[in-house]
Short mmCIF file of C-alpha atoms in Angstrom, two decimals:
data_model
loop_
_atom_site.label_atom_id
_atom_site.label_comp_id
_atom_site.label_asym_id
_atom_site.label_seq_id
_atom_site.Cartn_x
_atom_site.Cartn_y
_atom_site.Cartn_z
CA UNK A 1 0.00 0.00 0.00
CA UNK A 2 1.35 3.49 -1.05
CA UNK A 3 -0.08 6.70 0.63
CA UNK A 4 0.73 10.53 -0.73
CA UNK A 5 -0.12 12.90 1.96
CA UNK A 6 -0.87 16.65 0.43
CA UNK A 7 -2.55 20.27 1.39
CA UNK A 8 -0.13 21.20 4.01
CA UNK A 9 0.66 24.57 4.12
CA UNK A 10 0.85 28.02 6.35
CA UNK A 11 -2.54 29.31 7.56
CA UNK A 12 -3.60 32.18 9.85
CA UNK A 13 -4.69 30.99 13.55
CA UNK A 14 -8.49 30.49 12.80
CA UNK A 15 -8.12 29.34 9.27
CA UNK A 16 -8.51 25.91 7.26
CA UNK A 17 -7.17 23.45 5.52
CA UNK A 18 -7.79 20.20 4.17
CA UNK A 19 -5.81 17.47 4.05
CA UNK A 20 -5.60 14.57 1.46
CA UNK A 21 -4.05 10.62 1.60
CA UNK A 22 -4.76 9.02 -1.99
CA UNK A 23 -3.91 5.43 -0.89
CA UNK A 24 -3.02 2.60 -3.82
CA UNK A 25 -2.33 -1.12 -3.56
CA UNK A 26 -4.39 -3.33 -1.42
CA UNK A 27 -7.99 -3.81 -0.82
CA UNK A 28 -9.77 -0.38 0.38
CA UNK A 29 -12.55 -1.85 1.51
CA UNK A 30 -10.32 -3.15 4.17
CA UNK A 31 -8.62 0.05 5.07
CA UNK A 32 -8.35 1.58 8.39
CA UNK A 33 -7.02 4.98 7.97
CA UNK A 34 -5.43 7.20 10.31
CA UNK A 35 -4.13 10.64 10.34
CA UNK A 36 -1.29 11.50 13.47
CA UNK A 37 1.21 14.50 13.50
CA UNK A 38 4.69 15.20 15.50
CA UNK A 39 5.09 18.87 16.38
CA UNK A 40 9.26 19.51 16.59
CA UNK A 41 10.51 18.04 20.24
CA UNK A 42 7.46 16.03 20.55
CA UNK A 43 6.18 12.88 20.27
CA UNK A 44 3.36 11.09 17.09
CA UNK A 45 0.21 11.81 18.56
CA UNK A 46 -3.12 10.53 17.20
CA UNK A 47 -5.84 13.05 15.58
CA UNK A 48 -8.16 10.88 13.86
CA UNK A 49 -9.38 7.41 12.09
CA UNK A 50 -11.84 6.09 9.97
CA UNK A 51 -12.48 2.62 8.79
CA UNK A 52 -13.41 2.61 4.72
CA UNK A 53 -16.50 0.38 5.59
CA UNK A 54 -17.99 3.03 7.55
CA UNK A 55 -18.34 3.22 11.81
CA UNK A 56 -16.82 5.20 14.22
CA UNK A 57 -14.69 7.83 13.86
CA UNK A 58 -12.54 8.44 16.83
CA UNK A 59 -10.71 12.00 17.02
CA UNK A 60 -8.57 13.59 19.79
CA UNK A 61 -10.04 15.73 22.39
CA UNK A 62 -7.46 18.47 21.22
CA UNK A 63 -9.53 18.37 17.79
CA UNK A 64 -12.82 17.42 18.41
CA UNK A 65 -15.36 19.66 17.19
CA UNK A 66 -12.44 21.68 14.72
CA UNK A 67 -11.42 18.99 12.62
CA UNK A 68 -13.43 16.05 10.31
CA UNK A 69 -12.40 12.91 8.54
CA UNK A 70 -13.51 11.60 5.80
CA UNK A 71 -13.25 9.62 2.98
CA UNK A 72 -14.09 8.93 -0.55
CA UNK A 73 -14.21 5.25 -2.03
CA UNK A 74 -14.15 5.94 -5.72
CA UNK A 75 -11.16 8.09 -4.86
CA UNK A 76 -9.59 6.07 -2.34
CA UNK A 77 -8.09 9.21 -1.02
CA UNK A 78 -9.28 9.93 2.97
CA UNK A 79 -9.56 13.71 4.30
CA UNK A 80 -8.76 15.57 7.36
CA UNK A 81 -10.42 18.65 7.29
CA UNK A 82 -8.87 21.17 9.65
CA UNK A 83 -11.26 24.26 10.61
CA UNK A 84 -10.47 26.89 13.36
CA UNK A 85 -6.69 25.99 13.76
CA UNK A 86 -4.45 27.38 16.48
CA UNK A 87 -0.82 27.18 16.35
CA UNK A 88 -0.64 24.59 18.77
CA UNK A 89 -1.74 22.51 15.75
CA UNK A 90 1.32 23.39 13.65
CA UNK A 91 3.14 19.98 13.07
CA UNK A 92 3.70 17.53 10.29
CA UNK A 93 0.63 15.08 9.48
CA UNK A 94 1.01 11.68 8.70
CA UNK A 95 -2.00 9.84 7.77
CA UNK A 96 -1.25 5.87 7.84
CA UNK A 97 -3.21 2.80 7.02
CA UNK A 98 -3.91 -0.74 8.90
CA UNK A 99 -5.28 -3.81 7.05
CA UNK A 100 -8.21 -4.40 8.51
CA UNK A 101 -10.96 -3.38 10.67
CA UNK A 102 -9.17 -2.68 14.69
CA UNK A 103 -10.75 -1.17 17.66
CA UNK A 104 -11.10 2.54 18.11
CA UNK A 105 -8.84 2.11 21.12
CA UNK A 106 -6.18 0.29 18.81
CA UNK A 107 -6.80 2.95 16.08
CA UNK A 108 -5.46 5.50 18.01
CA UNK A 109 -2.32 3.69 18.36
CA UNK A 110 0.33 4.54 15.95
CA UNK A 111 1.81 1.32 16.48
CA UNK A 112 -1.27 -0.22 14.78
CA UNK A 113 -0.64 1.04 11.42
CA UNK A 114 1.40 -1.01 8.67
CA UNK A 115 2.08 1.49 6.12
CA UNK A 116 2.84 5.72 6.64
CA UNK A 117 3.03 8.13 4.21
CA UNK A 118 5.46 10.93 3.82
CA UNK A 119 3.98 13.78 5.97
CA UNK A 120 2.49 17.08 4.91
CA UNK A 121 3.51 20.28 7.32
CA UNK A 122 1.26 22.28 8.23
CA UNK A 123 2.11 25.46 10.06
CA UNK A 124 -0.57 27.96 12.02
CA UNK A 125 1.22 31.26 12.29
CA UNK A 126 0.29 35.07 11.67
#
């Protein structure tokens, strides 16, 4: 499975973006997607996950309420869209994938995921 991670980019505190993994290889129907980020001198943490089939989708408290996941099956590419942002959410994103279907607890475990793509930055900065 190959994942490209794009739509990073500098945004005013408040601002959006939205993120996109197109994921190839593999059987989507199968996919559990996650997105995480690393902010410089800290650890992966989790934001968000989605299984393809449809279900929960867990997010951190930090996000909740400001950010959405999504995903489109024709497309295979999954979403993160980021609304409000602060600059506390300045970091790289990393949206990974797990073969499938995992509890939301192990979803939110980084170690779960088999394949990683290369990371988008986003920075929230005036």
């Amino acid at each position: 499975v190959q994942l490209q991670a794009s739509g990073g980019g500098l945004v005013q505190p408040g601002g959006s973006l939205r993120l996109s993994c197109a994921a190839s290889g593999g059987t989507s129907s199968t996919y559990q997607m996650g997105w995480f980020r690393q902010a410089p001198g800290k650890e992966r943490e989790f934001v968000a996950s989605i299984f393809w089939g449809g279900g929960s989708t867990p997010y951190a408290n930090s996000v909740k309420g400001r950010f959405t996941i999504s995903r489109d099956r024709v497309k295979n590419t999954a979403y993160l869209q980021m609304n409000s942002l602060k600059p506390e959410d300045t970091a790289v994103y990393y949206c990974a994938v797990r073969i499938g279907r995992i509890t939301t607890s192990q979803s939110m475990r980084d170690s779960s995921y088999d394949y990683w793509g290369q990371g988008t930055q986003v920075t929230v900065s005036s």
